[in-house]
Amino acid sequence: MIKYDRLRIYRDDLNRAIFEIDGSKTYYMSSSYNKFIIINADYFDKQWKKSEFDIQKVLANIEDKHNDIKYKRAEIGFQSGRDNPVPIVNVQIMMEDEINIIPTLENGLTRTNYLLANNVKYLVFGIDSNEFLNDTEFYFLIKNSDIK
């Protein structure tokens, strides 16, 4: 098991990577992606608002994330907890400068807003490429093969 402040990562009986993310309660997500980026939630929220895509800008800039139109659907999705973890969201990363990123979500915009509304410290995303990223104080990378 890998442990960070308010985040635990391990494998379940089906050999899936499981992410336990503490916020208002514990939220469970799973994935079979090969690489993951873990981003500080406050940093992500600030940087996501810089997205160049209209729908992303609209959802990223909802002041009260509880007002996301599909918030209740996300809430229902997370209710199964450990028994049926919610799929990890996939993200594309653009570099703003040498350190700062601008994330663009490929899916899961409302799942992300739901977690932001519920006070998580970290957000976990599947990522296809990381050759230009180095760990920083705002985010870090892990490989699926590193999860025990």
Coordinates of N, CA and C in Angstrom, one line a residue:
M1 N 0.9 -1.2 0.0 CA 0.0 0.0 0.0 C 0.9 1.2 0.0
I2 N 0.5 2.2 -0.8 CA 1.2 3.5 -0.8 C 0.3 4.5 -0.1
K3 N 0.9 5.2 0.9 CA 0.1 6.2 1.7 C 0.7 7.6 1.5
Y4 N -0.2 8.5 1.3 CA 0.1 9.9 1.4 C -1.0 10.5 2.3
D5 N -0.8 11.8 2.7 CA -1.8 12.4 3.5 C -3.1 12.4 2.9
R6 N -4.1 11.7 3.5 CA -5.5 11.6 3.1 C -5.7 10.8 1.8
L7 N -4.7 10.0 1.4 CA -4.8 9.2 0.2 C -4.1 7.9 0.4
R8 N -4.8 6.8 0.0 CA -4.2 5.4 0.1 C -4.4 4.7 -1.2
I9 N -3.3 4.0 -1.7 CA -3.4 3.4 -3.0 C -2.9 2.0 -2.8
Y10 N -3.7 1.0 -3.3 CA -3.4 -0.4 -3.2 C -4.1 -1.2 -4.3
R11 N -3.9 -2.5 -4.3 CA -4.6 -3.4 -5.3 C -5.7 -4.1 -4.6
D12 N -6.8 -4.3 -5.3 CA -7.9 -5.2 -4.7 C -7.8 -6.6 -5.2
D13 N -8.7 -7.4 -4.9 CA -8.7 -8.9 -5.2 C -8.8 -9.1 -6.8
L14 N -9.3 -8.1 -7.5 CA -9.4 -8.2 -9.0 C -8.1 -7.6 -9.6
N15 N -7.1 -7.2 -8.8 CA -5.8 -6.6 -9.3 C -6.0 -5.2 -9.9
R16 N -7.1 -4.6 -9.5 CA -7.2 -3.2 -9.9 C -6.5 -2.3 -9.0
A17 N -6.0 -1.1 -9.5 CA -5.5 -0.1 -8.6 C -6.7 0.6 -7.9
I18 N -6.7 0.6 -6.6 CA -7.7 1.3 -5.8 C -7.2 2.5 -5.1
F19 N -7.9 3.6 -5.2 CA -7.5 4.9 -4.6 C -8.6 5.3 -3.6
E20 N -8.2 5.3 -2.3 CA -9.0 5.8 -1.2 C -8.7 7.2 -1.0
I21 N -9.6 8.1 -1.2 CA -9.3 9.5 -1.1 C -10.2 10.1 0.0
D22 N -9.6 10.6 1.0 CA -10.4 11.2 2.1 C -10.8 12.6 1.8
G23 N -12.0 12.9 2.2 CA -12.6 14.3 2.1 C -13.6 14.4 3.1
S24 N -14.8 14.8 2.8 CA -15.9 14.8 3.8 C -16.2 13.4 4.3
K25 N -15.9 12.4 3.4 CA -15.9 11.0 3.8 C -14.8 10.4 2.9
T26 N -14.7 9.1 2.9 CA -13.7 8.4 2.1 C -14.4 8.0 0.7
Y27 N -13.7 8.4 -0.4 CA -14.2 8.1 -1.7 C -13.3 7.1 -2.4
Y28 N -13.9 6.2 -3.1 CA -13.1 5.1 -3.8 C -13.2 5.2 -5.3
M29 N -12.0 5.1 -5.9 CA -11.9 5.1 -7.3 C -11.0 4.0 -7.7
S30 N -11.1 3.5 -9.0 CA -10.3 2.4 -9.5 C -9.8 2.7 -10.9
S31 N -8.8 1.9 -11.3 CA -8.3 2.1 -12.7 C -7.3 1.0 -13.1
S32 N -7.2 0.8 -14.4 CA -6.2 0.0 -14.9 C -5.2 0.8 -15.8
Y33 N -5.3 2.1 -15.7 CA -4.3 2.9 -16.5 C -2.9 2.5 -16.1
N34 N -1.9 2.8 -16.9 CA -0.5 2.5 -16.6 C 0.2 3.6 -15.8
K35 N -0.3 4.8 -15.9 CA 0.3 5.9 -15.2 C -0.8 6.8 -14.6
F36 N -0.4 7.4 -13.5 CA -1.3 8.3 -12.8 C -0.6 9.6 -12.4
I37 N -1.4 10.7 -12.3 CA -0.9 11.9 -11.8 C -1.8 12.2 -10.6
I38 N -1.2 12.5 -9.5 CA -1.9 12.9 -8.3 C -1.6 14.4 -8.1
I39 N -2.7 15.2 -8.1 CA -2.6 16.6 -8.1 C -3.3 17.2 -6.8
N40 N -2.6 18.1 -6.2 CA -3.2 18.8 -5.0 C -4.5 19.5 -5.5
A41 N -5.6 19.2 -4.8 CA -7.0 19.6 -5.3 C -7.1 21.2 -5.4
D42 N -6.5 21.9 -4.5 CA -6.6 23.4 -4.6 C -5.9 23.9 -5.8
Y43 N -4.7 23.3 -6.0 CA -3.9 23.7 -7.2 C -4.6 23.3 -8.5
F44 N -5.2 22.1 -8.5 CA -5.9 21.7 -9.7 C -7.1 22.6 -10.0
D45 N -7.8 23.0 -9.0 CA -9.0 23.8 -9.2 C -8.6 25.2 -9.8
K46 N -7.5 25.7 -9.3 CA -7.0 27.0 -9.8 C -6.6 26.9 -11.3
Q47 N -5.8 25.8 -11.6 CA -5.3 25.6 -12.9 C -6.3 25.2 -14.0
W48 N -7.3 24.4 -13.5 CA -8.3 23.9 -14.4 C -9.1 25.1 -15.0
K49 N -9.3 26.1 -14.3 CA -10.0 27.3 -14.7 C -9.4 28.0 -15.9
K50 N -8.1 27.6 -16.2 CA -7.4 28.2 -17.3 C -7.5 27.4 -18.6
S51 N -8.3 26.3 -18.5 CA -8.5 25.5 -19.7 C -9.0 26.3 -20.9
E52 N -8.6 25.9 -22.1 CA -9.0 26.6 -23.3 C -10.3 26.1 -23.9
F53 N -10.9 25.1 -23.3 CA -12.1 24.5 -23.8 C -13.4 25.0 -23.1
D54 N -14.4 25.4 -23.9 CA -15.5 26.1 -23.3 C -16.2 25.4 -22.2
I55 N -16.6 24.1 -22.5 CA -17.3 23.3 -21.5 C -16.5 23.2 -20.2
Q56 N -15.2 23.0 -20.4 CA -14.3 22.8 -19.2 C -14.3 24.1 -18.4
K57 N -14.2 25.3 -19.1 CA -14.2 26.6 -18.4 C -15.5 26.8 -17.6
V58 N -16.6 26.4 -18.2 CA -17.9 26.6 -17.5 C -17.9 25.7 -16.3
L59 N -17.6 24.4 -16.4 CA -17.7 23.6 -15.2 C -16.6 23.9 -14.2
A60 N -15.4 24.2 -14.6 CA -14.3 24.6 -13.7 C -14.6 25.8 -12.9
N61 N -15.4 26.7 -13.5 CA -15.6 28.0 -12.9 C -16.9 28.1 -12.1
I62 N -17.6 26.9 -11.9 CA -18.8 26.9 -11.0 C -18.3 27.3 -9.6
E63 N -18.8 28.4 -9.1 CA -18.3 28.8 -7.8 C -18.6 27.8 -6.7
D64 N -19.8 27.3 -6.6 CA -20.2 26.3 -5.6 C -20.3 25.0 -6.4
K65 N -19.3 24.1 -6.3 CA -19.3 22.9 -7.1 C -20.5 22.0 -6.9
H66 N -21.2 22.2 -5.7 CA -22.5 21.4 -5.5 C -23.5 21.8 -6.6
N67 N -23.4 22.9 -7.3 CA -24.3 23.4 -8.3 C -24.1 22.8 -9.7
D68 N -23.1 21.9 -9.8 CA -22.9 21.2 -11.1 C -24.2 20.5 -11.4
I69 N -24.7 20.6 -12.6 CA -26.0 20.1 -13.0 C -26.1 18.6 -12.8
K70 N -25.0 17.8 -12.9 CA -25.0 16.4 -12.7 C -24.4 16.0 -11.3
Y71 N -24.3 16.9 -10.4 CA -23.8 16.6 -9.1 C -24.4 15.4 -8.4
K72 N -25.7 15.3 -8.5 CA -26.5 14.2 -7.8 C -26.1 12.8 -8.4
R73 N -25.9 12.8 -9.7 CA -25.5 11.6 -10.4 C -24.1 11.1 -9.9
A74 N -23.2 12.1 -9.7 CA -21.9 11.7 -9.2 C -22.0 11.2 -7.8
E75 N -22.9 11.9 -7.0 CA -23.1 11.4 -5.6 C -23.6 10.0 -5.6
I76 N -24.5 9.6 -6.4 CA -25.0 8.3 -6.5 C -23.9 7.3 -6.9
G77 N -23.1 7.7 -7.9 CA -21.9 6.9 -8.3 C -21.0 6.6 -7.2
F78 N -20.7 7.5 -6.4 CA -19.7 7.3 -5.3 C -20.3 6.5 -4.1
Q79 N -21.6 6.4 -4.0 CA -22.3 5.8 -2.9 C -21.9 4.3 -2.7
S80 N -21.6 3.6 -3.7 CA -21.2 2.2 -3.5 C -19.9 2.0 -2.8
G81 N -19.1 3.0 -2.8 CA -17.8 2.9 -2.0 C -16.9 1.9 -2.5
R82 N -16.3 1.2 -1.6 CA -15.3 0.1 -1.9 C -15.8 -1.0 -2.8
D83 N -17.1 -1.3 -2.6 CA -17.7 -2.4 -3.4 C -17.8 -2.2 -4.9
N84 N -17.9 -0.9 -5.3 CA -17.9 -0.6 -6.7 C -17.3 0.8 -6.9
P85 N -15.9 0.9 -6.9 CA -15.2 2.1 -7.0 C -15.6 2.8 -8.3
V86 N -15.6 4.2 -8.3 CA -15.8 5.0 -9.5 C -14.6 5.0 -10.4
P87 N -14.7 4.9 -11.7 CA -13.5 4.9 -12.5 C -12.7 6.3 -12.4
I88 N -11.4 6.1 -12.5 CA -10.5 7.3 -12.5 C -10.8 8.1 -13.8
V89 N -10.7 9.4 -13.7 CA -10.8 10.3 -14.8 C -9.5 10.3 -15.6
N90 N -9.6 10.4 -16.9 CA -8.4 10.6 -17.7 C -8.1 12.1 -18.0
V91 N -6.9 12.5 -18.0 CA -6.5 13.9 -18.1 C -5.4 14.1 -19.2
Q92 N -5.5 15.2 -19.9 CA -4.5 15.6 -20.8 C -3.8 16.8 -20.1
I93 N -2.5 17.0 -20.3 CA -1.8 18.0 -19.6 C -1.1 18.9 -20.6
M94 N -1.3 20.2 -20.5 CA -0.5 21.2 -21.2 C 0.4 21.9 -20.2
M95 N 1.6 22.3 -20.6 CA 2.5 23.0 -19.7 C 2.2 24.5 -19.9
E96 N 2.0 25.2 -18.7 CA 1.8 26.6 -18.7 C 3.2 27.3 -18.7
D97 N 4.1 26.7 -17.9 CA 5.5 27.1 -17.9 C 6.3 25.8 -17.4
E98 N 7.5 26.0 -16.9 CA 8.3 24.8 -16.6 C 7.7 24.0 -15.4
I99 N 6.9 24.5 -14.6 CA 6.4 23.8 -13.4 C 4.8 23.7 -13.5
N100 N 4.1 24.7 -13.9 CA 2.7 24.7 -13.8 C 2.0 24.1 -15.0
I101 N 1.0 23.3 -14.7 CA 0.2 22.6 -15.8 C -1.2 23.2 -16.0
I102 N -1.7 22.9 -17.1 CA -3.1 23.3 -17.4 C -3.8 21.9 -17.7
P103 N -4.6 21.4 -16.8 CA -5.3 20.1 -17.1 C -6.5 20.3 -17.9
T104 N -6.7 19.3 -18.8 CA -8.0 19.2 -19.6 C -8.5 17.8 -19.4
L105 N -9.7 17.7 -18.8 CA -10.3 16.4 -18.6 C -10.9 15.8 -19.8
E106 N -10.6 14.5 -20.1 CA -11.2 13.8 -21.2 C -12.6 13.3 -20.8
N107 N -12.9 13.1 -19.6 CA -14.2 12.6 -19.1 C -14.2 13.0 -17.6
G108 N -15.4 12.7 -17.0 CA -15.4 12.8 -15.5 C -15.4 14.2 -14.9
L109 N -15.9 15.2 -15.7 CA -15.9 16.6 -15.2 C -16.7 16.7 -13.9
T110 N -17.9 16.1 -13.9 CA -18.7 16.2 -12.7 C -18.2 15.4 -11.6
R111 N -17.6 14.2 -11.8 CA -16.9 13.5 -10.7 C -15.8 14.3 -10.1
T112 N -15.1 15.1 -10.9 CA -14.1 15.9 -10.4 C -14.7 17.0 -9.5
N113 N -15.7 17.7 -10.0 CA -16.4 18.7 -9.3 C -16.9 18.2 -8.0
Y114 N -17.5 17.0 -8.0 CA -18.0 16.3 -6.8 C -16.9 16.2 -5.7
L115 N -15.8 15.7 -6.1 CA -14.7 15.5 -5.2 C -14.2 16.9 -4.7
L116 N -14.1 17.9 -5.5 CA -13.7 19.2 -5.1 C -14.7 19.8 -4.1
A117 N -16.0 19.5 -4.3 CA -17.0 20.0 -3.4 C -17.0 19.4 -2.1
N118 N -16.4 18.2 -2.0 CA -16.4 17.4 -0.8 C -15.0 17.3 -0.2
N119 N -14.2 18.4 -0.4 CA -13.0 18.7 0.4 C -11.9 17.6 0.4
V120 N -11.7 17.0 -0.8 CA -10.5 16.1 -0.9 C -9.3 17.0 -1.0
K121 N -8.2 16.4 -0.6 CA -6.9 17.1 -0.7 C -6.2 16.8 -2.0
Y122 N -6.4 15.6 -2.5 CA -5.8 15.2 -3.8 C -6.8 14.7 -4.8
L123 N -6.5 14.9 -6.0 CA -7.3 14.3 -7.1 C -6.3 13.4 -7.9
V124 N -6.9 12.2 -8.3 CA -6.1 11.2 -9.0 C -6.6 11.1 -10.5
F125 N -5.7 11.1 -11.4 CA -6.1 11.1 -12.8 C -5.2 10.0 -13.5
G126 N -5.8 9.4 -14.5 CA -5.0 8.5 -15.4 C -4.4 9.5 -16.5
I127 N -3.2 9.2 -16.8 CA -2.4 10.0 -17.8 C -1.7 9.1 -18.8
D128 N -1.8 9.5 -20.1 CA -1.2 8.7 -21.1 C 0.3 8.9 -21.3
S129 N 0.7 10.1 -21.0 CA 2.1 10.5 -21.2 C 2.6 11.3 -20.1
N130 N 3.9 11.2 -19.7 CA 4.5 12.0 -18.7 C 5.9 12.4 -19.0
E131 N 6.3 12.3 -20.2 CA 7.8 12.5 -20.5 C 8.2 13.9 -20.2
F132 N 7.3 14.9 -20.1 CA 7.6 16.3 -19.9 C 7.4 16.7 -18.4
L133 N 6.9 15.8 -17.6 CA 6.5 16.1 -16.2 C 7.5 15.6 -15.2
N134 N 7.8 16.4 -14.3 CA 8.6 16.0 -13.1 C 7.8 16.3 -11.9
D135 N 8.0 15.5 -10.8 CA 7.2 15.7 -9.6 C 7.5 17.1 -9.1
T136 N 6.5 17.8 -8.6 CA 6.6 19.1 -8.0 C 5.9 19.1 -6.7
E137 N 5.8 20.3 -6.0 CA 5.1 20.4 -4.8 C 3.6 20.3 -5.0
F138 N 3.1 20.5 -6.3 CA 1.7 20.5 -6.6 C 1.2 19.2 -7.1
Y139 N 2.0 18.4 -7.7 CA 1.6 17.1 -8.3 C 2.8 16.1 -8.3
F140 N 2.5 14.8 -8.4 CA 3.5 13.8 -8.6 C 2.9 12.7 -9.4
L141 N 3.8 11.8 -9.9 CA 3.4 10.7 -10.8 C 3.7 9.4 -10.1
I142 N 2.8 8.4 -10.4 CA 3.1 7.0 -10.0 C 2.7 6.1 -11.2
K143 N 3.4 5.0 -11.2 CA 3.1 4.0 -12.3 C 2.2 2.9 -11.6
N144 N 1.4 2.3 -12.4 CA 0.5 1.2 -12.0 C 1.4 0.1 -11.4
S145 N 2.5 -0.2 -12.0 CA 3.4 -1.3 -11.6 C 4.0 -1.0 -10.2
D146 N 4.0 0.2 -9.7 CA 4.5 0.5 -8.4 C 3.5 0.2 -7.3
I147 N 2.3 0.0 -7.7 CA 1.2 -0.2 -6.7 C 1.2 -1.7 -6.3
K148 N 1.3 -1.9 -5.0 CA 1.3 -3.3 -4.5 C -0.1 -3.7 -3.8

